[in-house]
GROMACS .gro file of C-alpha atoms in nm:
model
  488
    1VAL     CA    1  -2.094  -6.742   5.430
    2TYR     CA    2  -2.366  -6.848   5.739
    3LEU     CA    3  -2.324  -6.741   6.044
    4GLU     CA    4  -2.517  -6.917   6.370
    5THR     CA    5  -2.416  -6.775   6.709
    6TYR     CA    6  -2.472  -6.988   7.002
    7GLY     CA    7  -2.445  -6.840   7.396
    8CYS     CA    8  -2.385  -6.537   7.554
    9GLN     CA    9  -2.383  -6.156   7.407
   10MET     CA   10  -1.998  -6.150   7.378
   11ASN     CA   11  -2.091  -6.426   7.090
   12VAL     CA   12  -2.342  -6.234   6.877
   13ASN     CA   13  -2.015  -5.897   6.903
   14ASP     CA   14  -1.802  -6.171   6.776
   15THR     CA   15  -2.017  -6.308   6.523
   16GLU     CA   16  -2.000  -5.942   6.422
   17ILE     CA   17  -1.663  -5.861   6.401
   18ALA     CA   18  -1.624  -6.222   6.164
   19TRP     CA   19  -1.852  -6.034   5.974
   20ALA     CA   20  -1.668  -5.697   5.927
   21ILE     CA   21  -1.323  -5.885   5.865
   22LEU     CA   22  -1.469  -6.198   5.633
   23GLN     CA   23  -1.723  -5.832   5.446
   24LYS     CA   24  -1.395  -5.691   5.415
   25ASN     CA   25  -1.224  -5.947   5.236
   26GLY     CA   26  -1.517  -6.013   4.907
   27TYR     CA   27  -1.771  -6.238   5.112
   28ALA     CA   28  -2.043  -6.208   5.075
   29ARG     CA   29  -2.321  -6.302   5.331
   30THR     CA   30  -2.686  -6.532   5.331
   31LYS     CA   31  -2.969  -6.578   5.544
   32GLU     CA   32  -3.004  -6.929   5.349
   33LEU     CA   33  -2.797  -7.190   5.465
   34ASP     CA   34  -2.888  -7.375   5.127
   35GLU     CA   35  -2.681  -7.092   4.951
   36ALA     CA   36  -2.390  -7.115   5.180
   37ASP     CA   37  -1.996  -7.183   5.085
   38VAL     CA   38  -1.910  -7.110   5.344
   39ILE     CA   39  -2.078  -7.255   5.686
   40LEU     CA   40  -1.949  -7.054   5.994
   41LEU     CA   41  -2.060  -7.093   6.401
   42VAL     CA   42  -1.970  -6.953   6.661
   43THR     CA   43  -1.974  -7.173   7.022
   44CYS     CA   44  -2.064  -7.131   7.371
   45SER     CA   45  -1.791  -7.352   7.586
   46VAL     CA   46  -1.996  -7.242   7.900
   47ARG     CA   47  -2.211  -7.567   7.954
   48GLU     CA   48  -2.184  -7.841   7.805
   49LYS     CA   49  -2.505  -7.875   7.720
   50ALA     CA   50  -2.442  -7.506   7.505
   51GLU     CA   51  -2.135  -7.729   7.361
   52GLN     CA   52  -2.404  -8.071   7.284
   53ALA     CA   53  -2.671  -7.850   7.104
   54ILE     CA   54  -2.330  -7.736   6.781
   55TRP     CA   55  -2.236  -8.139   6.844
   56ASN     CA   56  -2.554  -8.237   6.687
   57ARG     CA   57  -2.572  -7.917   6.452
   58LEU     CA   58  -2.234  -8.072   6.286
   59GLN     CA   59  -2.494  -8.351   6.226
   60HIS     CA   60  -2.772  -8.186   6.017
   61LEU     CA   61  -2.417  -7.956   5.841
   62LYS     CA   62  -2.283  -8.333   5.733
   63VAL     CA   63  -2.579  -8.436   5.538
   64LEU     CA   64  -2.604  -8.094   5.399
   65LYS     CA   65  -2.222  -8.170   5.318
   66ALA     CA   66  -2.285  -8.498   5.219
   67ARG     CA   67  -2.588  -8.411   4.919
   68ARG     CA   68  -2.391  -8.075   4.744
   69PRO     CA   69  -2.415  -8.095   4.411
   70GLN     CA   70  -2.042  -8.177   4.229
   71ALA     CA   71  -2.104  -7.871   3.969
   72ARG     CA   72  -2.060  -7.635   4.277
   73ALA     CA   73  -1.794  -7.579   4.553
   74PRO     CA   74  -1.778  -7.788   4.826
   75LEU     CA   75  -1.923  -7.687   5.139
   76ARG     CA   76  -1.634  -7.541   5.444
   77ILE     CA   77  -1.776  -7.571   5.768
   78GLY     CA   78  -1.568  -7.371   5.948
   79ILE     CA   79  -1.617  -7.351   6.439
   80LEU     CA   80  -1.541  -7.034   6.567
   81GLY     CA   81  -1.497  -6.950   6.959
   82CYS     CA   82  -1.505  -7.057   7.247
   83MET     CA   83  -1.599  -7.418   7.201
   84ALA     CA   84  -1.267  -7.406   6.968
   85GLU     CA   85  -1.055  -7.327   7.189
   86ARG     CA   86  -1.101  -7.544   7.425
   87LEU     CA   87  -1.180  -7.906   7.147
   88LYS     CA   88  -0.927  -7.791   6.904
   89GLU     CA   89  -0.842  -8.109   6.859
   90GLU     CA   90  -1.175  -8.379   6.868
   91ILE     CA   91  -1.357  -8.113   6.670
   92LEU     CA   92  -1.080  -8.192   6.386
   93HIS     CA   93  -1.095  -8.522   6.399
   94ARG     CA   94  -1.420  -8.621   6.499
   95GLU     CA   95  -1.521  -8.729   6.189
   96LYS     CA   96  -1.312  -8.507   5.979
   97LEU     CA   97  -1.681  -8.288   5.912
   98VAL     CA   98  -1.492  -7.937   6.029
   99ASP     CA   99  -1.252  -7.739   5.767
  100VAL     CA  100  -1.165  -7.472   5.993
  101VAL     CA  101  -1.116  -7.373   6.319
  102ALA     CA  102  -1.100  -7.062   6.489
  103GLY     CA  103  -1.075  -6.879   6.867
  104PRO     CA  104  -1.213  -6.584   6.979
  105ASP     CA  105  -0.823  -6.387   6.915
  106ALA     CA  106  -0.788  -6.554   6.529
  107TYR     CA  107  -1.077  -6.394   6.366
  108ARG     CA  108  -0.841  -6.166   6.161
  109ASP     CA  109  -0.693  -6.505   6.079
  110LEU     CA  110  -1.023  -6.649   5.890
  111PRO     CA  111  -0.953  -6.538   5.560
  112ARG     CA  112  -0.608  -6.710   5.527
  113LEU     CA  113  -0.713  -6.998   5.701
  114LEU     CA  114  -1.111  -7.024   5.433
  115ALA     CA  115  -0.846  -7.043   5.170
  116VAL     CA  116  -0.667  -7.255   5.307
  117ALA     CA  117  -0.920  -7.454   5.358
  118GLU     CA  118  -1.030  -7.431   4.993
  119SER     CA  119  -0.777  -7.601   4.910
  120GLY     CA  120  -0.893  -7.893   5.040
  121GLN     CA  121  -0.707  -7.932   5.390
  122GLN     CA  122  -0.831  -7.848   5.754
  123ALA     CA  123  -0.718  -7.487   5.875
  124ALA     CA  124  -0.703  -7.435   6.251
  125ASN     CA  125  -0.597  -7.049   6.470
  126VAL     CA  126  -0.665  -7.108   6.845
  127LEU     CA  127  -0.374  -6.932   6.976
  128LEU     CA  128  -0.515  -6.665   7.259
  129SER     CA  129  -0.354  -6.309   7.275
  130LEU     CA  130  -0.230  -6.116   7.559
  131ASP     CA  131  -0.348  -5.812   7.331
  132GLU     CA  132  -0.618  -5.869   7.056
  133THR     CA  133  -0.939  -5.639   7.142
  134TYR     CA  134  -1.033  -5.562   6.754
  135ALA     CA  135  -0.967  -5.178   6.861
  136ASP     CA  136  -0.993  -5.097   6.496
  137ILE     CA  137  -1.225  -5.246   6.385
  138LEU     CA  138  -1.588  -5.172   6.359
  139PRO     CA  139  -1.828  -5.484   6.416
  140VAL     CA  140  -2.129  -5.490   6.098
  141GLN     CA  141  -2.427  -5.459   6.354
  142THR     CA  142  -2.585  -5.779   6.275
  143SER     CA  143  -2.949  -5.674   6.305
  144ALA     CA  144  -2.954  -5.299   5.992
  145GLY     CA  145  -3.192  -5.133   6.158
  146GLY     CA  146  -3.207  -5.272   6.539
  147THR     CA  147  -3.265  -4.966   6.819
  148THR     CA  148  -3.068  -5.155   7.016
  149ALA     CA  149  -2.629  -5.283   6.990
  150PHE     CA  150  -2.362  -5.440   7.222
  151VAL     CA  151  -2.018  -5.285   7.234
  152SER     CA  152  -1.705  -5.456   7.360
  153ILE     CA  153  -1.492  -5.300   7.624
  154MET     CA  154  -1.242  -5.598   7.677
  155ARG     CA  155  -1.180  -5.930   7.686
  156GLY     CA  156  -1.060  -6.235   7.899
  157CYS     CA  157  -1.056  -6.186   8.225
  158ASP     CA  158  -0.861  -6.301   8.548
  159ASN     CA  159  -1.063  -6.426   8.832
  160MET     CA  160  -0.997  -6.760   8.765
  161CYS     CA  161  -1.290  -6.877   9.022
  162SER     CA  162  -1.284  -7.271   9.025
  163TYR     CA  163  -1.586  -7.365   8.784
  164CYS     CA  164  -1.525  -7.114   8.509
  165ILE     CA  165  -1.350  -7.197   8.203
  166VAL     CA  166  -1.337  -6.814   8.059
  167PRO     CA  167  -1.018  -6.785   8.154
  168PHE     CA  168  -0.915  -7.077   7.945
  169THR     CA  169  -1.082  -7.033   7.611
  170ARG     CA  170  -1.082  -6.627   7.623
  171GLY     CA  171  -0.733  -6.588   7.795
  172ARG     CA  172  -0.632  -6.341   8.000
  173GLU     CA  173  -0.750  -5.989   8.075
  174ARG     CA  174  -0.696  -5.716   7.758
  175SER     CA  175  -0.935  -5.360   7.716
  176ARG     CA  176  -0.995  -5.193   7.458
  177PRO     CA  177  -0.835  -4.821   7.380
  178ILE     CA  178  -1.133  -4.557   7.527
  179ALA     CA  179  -1.105  -4.378   7.207
  180SER     CA  180  -1.224  -4.662   6.969
  181ILE     CA  181  -1.485  -4.744   7.160
  182LEU     CA  182  -1.591  -4.365   7.217
  183GLN     CA  183  -1.546  -4.378   6.802
  184GLU     CA  184  -1.775  -4.746   6.806
  185VAL     CA  185  -2.059  -4.596   7.048
  186LYS     CA  186  -2.054  -4.205   6.808
  187MET     CA  187  -2.117  -4.434   6.499
  188LEU     CA  188  -2.385  -4.640   6.665
  189SER     CA  189  -2.570  -4.350   6.822
  190ASP     CA  190  -2.503  -4.154   6.410
  191GLN     CA  191  -2.691  -4.506   6.243
  192GLY     CA  192  -3.037  -4.403   6.543
  193VAL     CA  193  -2.940  -4.708   6.798
  194LYS     CA  194  -3.094  -4.570   7.114
  195GLU     CA  195  -2.939  -4.849   7.360
  196VAL     CA  196  -2.587  -5.002   7.421
  197THR     CA  197  -2.485  -5.270   7.651
  198LEU     CA  198  -2.119  -5.257   7.746
  199LEU     CA  199  -1.972  -5.603   7.692
  200GLY     CA  200  -1.668  -5.817   7.913
  201GLN     CA  201  -1.587  -6.084   8.126
  202ASN     CA  202  -1.499  -5.874   8.339
  203VAL     CA  203  -1.642  -5.513   8.231
  204ASN     CA  204  -1.587  -5.307   8.567
  205SER     CA  205  -1.174  -5.407   8.622
  206PHE     CA  206  -1.126  -5.249   8.253
  207ARG     CA  207  -0.905  -5.000   8.243
  208ASP     CA  208  -0.749  -4.912   7.897
  209LEU     CA  209  -0.331  -4.778   7.928
  210SER     CA  210  -0.363  -4.749   7.555
  211GLU     CA  211  -0.188  -4.322   7.691
  212VAL     CA  212   0.066  -4.298   7.891
  213GLN     CA  213   0.005  -4.032   8.065
  214PHE     CA  214  -0.211  -4.228   8.267
  215GLN     CA  215   0.009  -4.582   8.342
  216SER     CA  216   0.080  -4.424   8.661
  217LEU     CA  217  -0.213  -4.408   8.820
  218ALA     CA  218  -0.242  -4.680   9.176
  219ALA     CA  219  -0.468  -4.956   9.169
  220PRO     CA  220  -0.834  -4.889   9.262
  221GLY     CA  221  -0.925  -5.064   9.570
  222LEU     CA  222  -1.127  -5.366   9.600
  223SER     CA  223  -1.588  -5.386   9.783
  224ARG     CA  224  -1.552  -5.352  10.152
  225GLY     CA  225  -1.551  -5.806  10.193
  226PHE     CA  226  -1.384  -5.846   9.880
  227SER     CA  227  -1.015  -6.036   9.772
  228THR     CA  228  -0.816  -6.159   9.479
  229ILE     CA  229  -0.631  -6.377   9.377
  230TYR     CA  230  -0.456  -6.150   9.202
  231LYS     CA  231  -0.217  -5.844   9.250
  232ALA     CA  232  -0.477  -5.569   9.145
  233LYS     CA  233  -0.320  -5.404   8.908
  234ALA     CA  234  -0.161  -4.980   8.905
  235GLY     CA  235  -0.186  -4.736   8.592
  236GLY     CA  236  -0.490  -4.736   8.302
  237LEU     CA  237  -0.844  -4.519   8.229
  238ARG     CA  238  -1.123  -4.748   8.474
  239PHE     CA  239  -1.467  -4.812   8.395
  240SER     CA  240  -1.549  -4.501   8.564
  241HIS     CA  241  -1.436  -4.279   8.335
  242LEU     CA  242  -1.522  -4.505   8.032
  243LEU     CA  243  -1.898  -4.475   8.099
  244ASP     CA  244  -1.835  -4.097   8.195
  245GLN     CA  245  -1.759  -4.037   7.805
  246VAL     CA  246  -1.932  -4.346   7.615
  247SER     CA  247  -2.327  -4.130   7.908
  248ARG     CA  248  -2.201  -3.783   7.700
  249ILE     CA  249  -2.222  -3.866   7.351
  250ASP     CA  250  -2.575  -3.929   7.317
  251PRO     CA  251  -2.813  -3.824   7.611
  252GLU     CA  252  -3.102  -4.071   7.412
  253MET     CA  253  -2.884  -4.336   7.410
  254ARG     CA  254  -2.954  -4.556   7.671
  255ILE     CA  255  -2.634  -4.711   7.882
  256ARG     CA  256  -2.589  -5.041   7.988
  257PHE     CA  257  -2.294  -5.275   8.118
  258THR     CA  258  -2.281  -5.651   8.166
  259SER     CA  259  -2.122  -5.840   8.358
  260PRO     CA  260  -1.967  -5.676   8.613
  261HIS     CA  261  -1.792  -5.862   8.946
  262PRO     CA  262  -1.926  -5.738   9.313
  263LYS     CA  263  -1.575  -5.724   9.402
  264ASP     CA  264  -1.477  -5.429   9.167
  265PHE     CA  265  -1.780  -5.151   9.311
  266PRO     CA  266  -1.543  -5.042   9.609
  267ASP     CA  267  -1.758  -4.834   9.864
  268GLU     CA  268  -1.639  -4.481   9.727
  269ALA     CA  269  -1.777  -4.652   9.324
  270SER     CA  270  -1.792  -4.336   9.132
  271VAL     CA  271  -1.964  -4.601   8.907
  272LEU     CA  272  -2.250  -4.640   9.143
  273GLN     CA  273  -2.267  -4.268   9.175
  274LEU     CA  274  -2.240  -4.205   8.817
  275ILE     CA  275  -2.528  -4.534   8.714
  276GLN     CA  276  -2.760  -4.279   9.010
  277GLU     CA  277  -2.691  -3.909   8.862
  278ARG     CA  278  -2.752  -3.988   8.477
  279HIS     CA  279  -3.049  -4.002   8.341
  280ASN     CA  280  -2.924  -4.190   8.015
  281ILE     CA  281  -2.750  -4.473   8.236
  282CYS     CA  282  -3.020  -4.724   8.295
  283LYS     CA  283  -3.030  -4.816   8.693
  284GLN     CA  284  -2.971  -5.124   8.623
  285LEU     CA  285  -2.680  -5.415   8.809
  286HIS     CA  286  -2.622  -5.738   8.704
  287LEU     CA  287  -2.416  -5.800   9.031
  288PRO     CA  288  -2.313  -6.185   8.976
  289ALA     CA  289  -2.385  -6.378   9.334
  290GLN     CA  290  -2.298  -6.786   9.214
  291SER     CA  291  -2.424  -6.931   9.569
  292GLY     CA  292  -2.630  -6.837   9.902
  293SER     CA  293  -2.344  -7.035  10.079
  294THR     CA  294  -2.047  -6.859  10.166
  295ARG     CA  295  -1.863  -7.227  10.161
  296VAL     CA  296  -1.978  -7.307   9.825
  297LEU     CA  297  -1.816  -6.980   9.675
  298GLU     CA  298  -1.483  -6.999   9.862
  299ALA     CA  299  -1.485  -7.336   9.703
  300MET     CA  300  -1.519  -7.109   9.339
  301ARG     CA  301  -1.294  -6.885   9.499
  302ARG     CA  302  -1.527  -6.596   9.488
  303GLY     CA  303  -1.340  -6.398   9.695
  304TYR     CA  304  -1.609  -6.306   9.900
  305THR     CA  305  -1.873  -6.385  10.198
  306ARG     CA  306  -2.284  -6.425  10.149
  307GLU     CA  307  -2.276  -6.136  10.441
  308ALA     CA  308  -1.972  -5.893  10.197
  309TYR     CA  309  -2.227  -5.939   9.922
  310LEU     CA  310  -2.554  -5.851  10.167
  311GLU     CA  311  -2.335  -5.538  10.250
  312LEU     CA  312  -2.314  -5.425   9.837
  313VAL     CA  313  -2.620  -5.521   9.718
  314HIS     CA  314  -2.751  -5.299  10.071
  315HIS     CA  315  -2.494  -5.005   9.952
  316VAL     CA  316  -2.617  -5.057   9.579
  317ARG     CA  317  -2.997  -5.008   9.680
  318ASP     CA  318  -2.903  -4.712   9.898
  319SER     CA  319  -2.666  -4.554   9.665
  320ILE     CA  320  -2.925  -4.558   9.375
  321PRO     CA  321  -3.361  -4.562   9.466
  322GLY     CA  322  -3.544  -4.732   9.254
  323VAL     CA  323  -3.205  -5.053   9.108
  324SER     CA  324  -3.359  -5.333   8.924
  325LEU     CA  325  -3.068  -5.605   8.974
  326SER     CA  326  -2.990  -5.859   8.866
  327SER     CA  327  -2.787  -6.215   8.890
  328ASP     CA  328  -2.581  -6.515   8.786
  329PHE     CA  329  -2.649  -6.837   8.993
  330ILE     CA  330  -2.504  -7.224   8.984
  331THR     CA  331  -2.723  -7.474   9.136
  332GLY     CA  332  -2.566  -7.819   9.252
  333PHE     CA  333  -2.106  -7.700   9.298
  334CYS     CA  334  -1.879  -7.922   9.391
  335GLY     CA  335  -1.967  -8.030   9.751
  336GLU     CA  336  -2.268  -7.856   9.792
  337THR     CA  337  -2.468  -7.972  10.078
  338GLU     CA  338  -2.867  -7.959  10.148
  339GLU     CA  339  -2.809  -7.636  10.392
  340ASP     CA  340  -2.614  -7.485  10.101
  341HIS     CA  341  -2.843  -7.504   9.874
  342GLN     CA  342  -3.132  -7.393  10.107
  343GLN     CA  343  -2.840  -7.068  10.175
  344THR     CA  344  -2.865  -6.995   9.821
  345MET     CA  345  -3.331  -7.042   9.876
  346SER     CA  346  -3.263  -6.689  10.146
  347LEU     CA  347  -3.055  -6.472   9.916
  348LEU     CA  348  -3.312  -6.490   9.686
  349ARG     CA  349  -3.535  -6.441   9.910
  350GLU     CA  350  -3.378  -6.184  10.074
  351VAL     CA  351  -3.280  -5.981   9.780
  352ARG     CA  352  -3.531  -6.036   9.561
  353TYR     CA  353  -3.388  -6.026   9.176
  354ASN     CA  354  -3.576  -5.865   8.913
  355VAL     CA  355  -3.388  -6.076   8.680
  356GLY     CA  356  -3.192  -6.422   8.691
  357PHE     CA  357  -3.000  -6.703   8.464
  358LEU     CA  358  -2.991  -6.952   8.668
  359PHE     CA  359  -2.821  -7.365   8.579
  360ALA     CA  360  -2.740  -7.666   8.712
  361TYR     CA  361  -2.297  -7.676   8.682
  362SER     CA  362  -2.122  -7.906   8.457
  363MET     CA  363  -1.777  -7.984   8.581
  364ARG     CA  364  -1.564  -7.805   8.298
  365GLN     CA  365  -1.185  -8.010   8.151
  366LYS     CA  366  -0.862  -7.762   8.291
  367THR     CA  367  -1.021  -7.590   8.538
  368ARG     CA  368  -0.931  -7.550   8.862
  369ALA     CA  369  -1.267  -7.792   8.999
  370HIS     CA  370  -1.198  -8.034   8.730
  371HIS     CA  371  -0.828  -8.079   8.869
  372ARG     CA  372  -0.875  -8.000   9.267
  373LEU     CA  373  -1.268  -8.094   9.314
  374GLN     CA  374  -1.594  -8.360   9.275
  375ASP     CA  375  -1.830  -8.269   9.087
  376ASP     CA  376  -2.033  -8.601   9.345
  377VAL     CA  377  -2.396  -8.387   9.339
  378PRO     CA  378  -2.633  -8.622   9.141
  379THR     CA  379  -2.748  -8.551   8.867
  380ASP     CA  380  -3.170  -8.592   8.956
  381VAL     CA  381  -3.024  -8.369   9.288
  382LYS     CA  382  -2.905  -8.087   9.048
  383LYS     CA  383  -3.197  -8.097   8.869
  384ARG     CA  384  -3.467  -8.076   9.149
  385ARG     CA  385  -3.191  -7.776   9.331
  386LEU     CA  386  -3.222  -7.576   9.002
  387GLU     CA  387  -3.600  -7.640   8.947
  388GLN     CA  388  -3.628  -7.497   9.348
  389LEU     CA  389  -3.456  -7.223   9.276
  390ILE     CA  390  -3.583  -7.120   8.995
  391ALA     CA  391  -3.940  -7.176   9.114
  392THR     CA  392  -3.838  -6.929   9.443
  393PHE     CA  393  -3.709  -6.685   9.211
  394ARG     CA  394  -3.961  -6.696   8.989
  395GLU     CA  395  -4.174  -6.619   9.300
  396GLU     CA  396  -4.020  -6.262   9.435
  397ALA     CA  397  -3.949  -6.148   9.071
  398ALA     CA  398  -4.299  -6.113   9.020
  399ARG     CA  399  -4.310  -5.981   9.405
  400ALA     CA  400  -4.084  -5.722   9.288
  401ASN     CA  401  -4.236  -5.638   8.948
  402ALA     CA  402  -4.572  -5.639   9.156
  403ALA     CA  403  -4.456  -5.302   9.267
  404LEU     CA  404  -4.430  -5.173   8.989
  405VAL     CA  405  -4.821  -5.172   8.902
  406GLY     CA  406  -4.986  -4.827   8.870
  407GLN     CA  407  -4.612  -4.708   8.836
  408ALA     CA  408  -4.574  -4.541   8.480
  409GLN     CA  409  -4.286  -4.662   8.357
  410LEU     CA  410  -4.058  -4.530   8.003
  411VAL     CA  411  -4.013  -4.791   7.755
  412LEU     CA  412  -3.805  -4.860   7.462
  413VAL     CA  413  -3.942  -4.970   7.188
  414GLU     CA  414  -3.858  -5.256   7.042
  415GLY     CA  415  -4.094  -5.375   6.802
  416PRO     CA  416  -4.461  -5.592   6.794
  417SER     CA  417  -4.477  -5.850   7.047
  418LYS     CA  418  -4.404  -6.214   6.952
  419ARG     CA  419  -4.770  -6.309   7.065
  420SER     CA  420  -4.953  -6.079   6.927
  421ALA     CA  421  -4.862  -5.832   6.634
  422SER     CA  422  -5.183  -5.597   6.810
  423GLU     CA  423  -4.910  -5.522   7.084
  424LEU     CA  424  -4.605  -5.325   7.089
  425CYS     CA  425  -4.288  -5.524   7.352
  426GLY     CA  426  -4.030  -5.283   7.435
  427ARG     CA  427  -3.791  -5.239   7.804
  428ASN     CA  428  -3.816  -5.029   8.067
  429ASP     CA  429  -3.519  -4.904   8.258
  430GLY     CA  430  -3.459  -5.201   8.435
  431ASN     CA  431  -3.405  -5.428   8.186
  432ILE     CA  432  -3.771  -5.596   8.208
  433LYS     CA  433  -3.952  -5.682   7.950
  434VAL     CA  434  -4.295  -5.433   7.866
  435ILE     CA  435  -4.573  -5.498   7.647
  436PHE     CA  436  -4.874  -5.276   7.549
  437PRO     CA  437  -5.157  -5.208   7.263
  438ASP     CA  438  -4.993  -5.052   6.974
  439ALA     CA  439  -5.234  -4.764   6.919
  440GLU     CA  440  -5.225  -4.360   6.820
  441LEU     CA  441  -5.041  -4.200   7.037
  442GLU     CA  442  -4.983  -3.817   7.145
  443ASP     CA  443  -4.643  -3.664   7.158
  444ALA     CA  444  -4.568  -3.521   7.476
  445ALA     CA  445  -4.298  -3.238   7.358
  446ASP     CA  446  -4.597  -3.128   7.060
  447CYS     CA  447  -4.279  -3.200   6.850
  448ARG     CA  448  -4.487  -3.460   6.652
  449ALA     CA  449  -4.832  -3.527   6.531
  450PRO     CA  450  -4.996  -3.817   6.706
  451GLY     CA  451  -4.915  -4.145   6.565
  452ARG     CA  452  -4.826  -4.559   6.642
  453ALA     CA  453  -4.507  -4.572   6.835
  454GLN     CA  454  -4.225  -4.686   6.653
  455PRO     CA  455  -3.953  -4.938   6.690
  456GLY     CA  456  -3.641  -4.681   6.898
  457ASP     CA  457  -3.897  -4.438   7.036
  458TYR     CA  458  -3.950  -4.428   7.399
  459VAL     CA  459  -4.305  -4.458   7.548
  460MET     CA  460  -4.420  -4.386   7.881
  461VAL     CA  461  -4.638  -4.660   8.007
  462LYS     CA  462  -4.850  -4.714   8.284
  463VAL     CA  463  -4.828  -5.052   8.445
  464THR     CA  464  -5.142  -5.208   8.490
  465SER     CA  465  -4.988  -5.587   8.517
  466ALA     CA  466  -4.695  -5.766   8.631
  467SER     CA  467  -4.568  -6.146   8.628
  468SER     CA  468  -4.167  -6.284   8.722
  469GLN     CA  469  -4.142  -6.174   8.374
  470THR     CA  470  -4.270  -5.920   8.201
  471LEU     CA  471  -4.497  -5.623   8.274
  472ARG     CA  472  -4.829  -5.508   8.092
  473GLY     CA  473  -5.005  -5.161   8.062
  474VAL     CA  474  -5.108  -4.910   7.878
  475PRO     CA  475  -4.906  -4.680   7.667
  476LEU     CA  476  -5.004  -4.284   7.744
  477CYS     CA  477  -4.757  -4.089   7.526
  478ARG     CA  478  -4.408  -4.102   7.345
  479THR     CA  479  -4.172  -3.866   7.479
  480THR     CA  480  -3.705  -3.840   7.489
  481LEU     CA  481  -3.539  -4.004   7.776
  482SER     CA  482  -3.430  -3.638   7.862
  483ARG     CA  483  -3.772  -3.480   7.865
  484ALA     CA  484  -3.891  -3.786   8.111
  485ALA     CA  485  -3.548  -3.733   8.314
  486ALA     CA  486  -3.635  -3.402   8.338
  487SER     CA  487  -4.024  -3.456   8.459
  488ARG     CA  488  -3.953  -3.667   8.677
   0.00000   0.00000   0.00000
């Protein structure tokens, strides 16, 4: 089997789950397309561009399938994930190229679907589940020996933002039992993984209902000035409890999480307190804004105003000094005016994010926007606005990163820099890329002889220059997460 992943980190994790299931059923994995008997594409539906990439890829695979020698078993092609869920009929009928279609909740069914495909029939399962979390399947890490890993803690989303296809491709929110998450993180720690990112569409609305004694807990409050279209749910162990437990497993393992929703950081937020207190929970938060205009936010059904969002940002910065912030923005949403666009530009300037993900809006079928609103911002206007947002973001990120010049940053080494074999690349606590020369280094604890840093090592780096994307610096010494925290 040959696996190819498109889209978000959830899809990277889904690929690992699918591979774990297939491996148990006797499949071997290849990195060579020509060796494959089965090619599976794990797909994304969030934007039109992501889906177009898959249709283009299928044209290439069609040639591969046609050229297959008669002596070999026919090549089987499968579409997995969000696009499978959204476009099942079209995928199966367009040119009859695809043999297997499996939605995000149907990976356990892959061996059966592939067996059906062996007999020459097309096979599909896109049933969404109310309880599937793959809790009992330990994903097989696709990058063996990697220093970082993603751990899925929940699936689906209940927010129903008007632009978003996710609730329709990944279904309702359901959380994985804490015990199974802790088991996976412990296993990764034993394998030498140094950084884990807890993943979910909406991580901070996590609630584990698997333990009876916690089912009667009260529903949490929302951040001040925030609302939802669904009723807050009572019962279950919350995200702060999970974060507390995960961060205790290995003091030398960094913990990140994505993606939270701004509504789930109420004022008494124990999550913010935990981030501030624990040296191994990264001082970095993803706060998706989507727009800087209250009018557009209302049309998007985000559940907050510009003012409420900014108040939360100030609260976060007060609670976690030096926090690094990232965000998502959509430009050219239905009815967005030039004035709305300027408000988003000014939000970017006011908040000054370190990392940003900016996109032009593309209408998705099934969403509320598709049923109720008009995609009335011309393509060329979307393109211009996106370019302006990107330029403004980069300008502000360069300023934010420039403030780190002269400071020492703790960097988790990931490997050689892509551009130069004589340099190493890693990320600091704020998830910003740091590049520095690969040189002989002293060990701060004196427990190892001087030597070159390896992937998985923590290195203290003095920042000498910064751009909007990257920090550059000189390495000072190898150290540990605990030691670096103690010396602050």
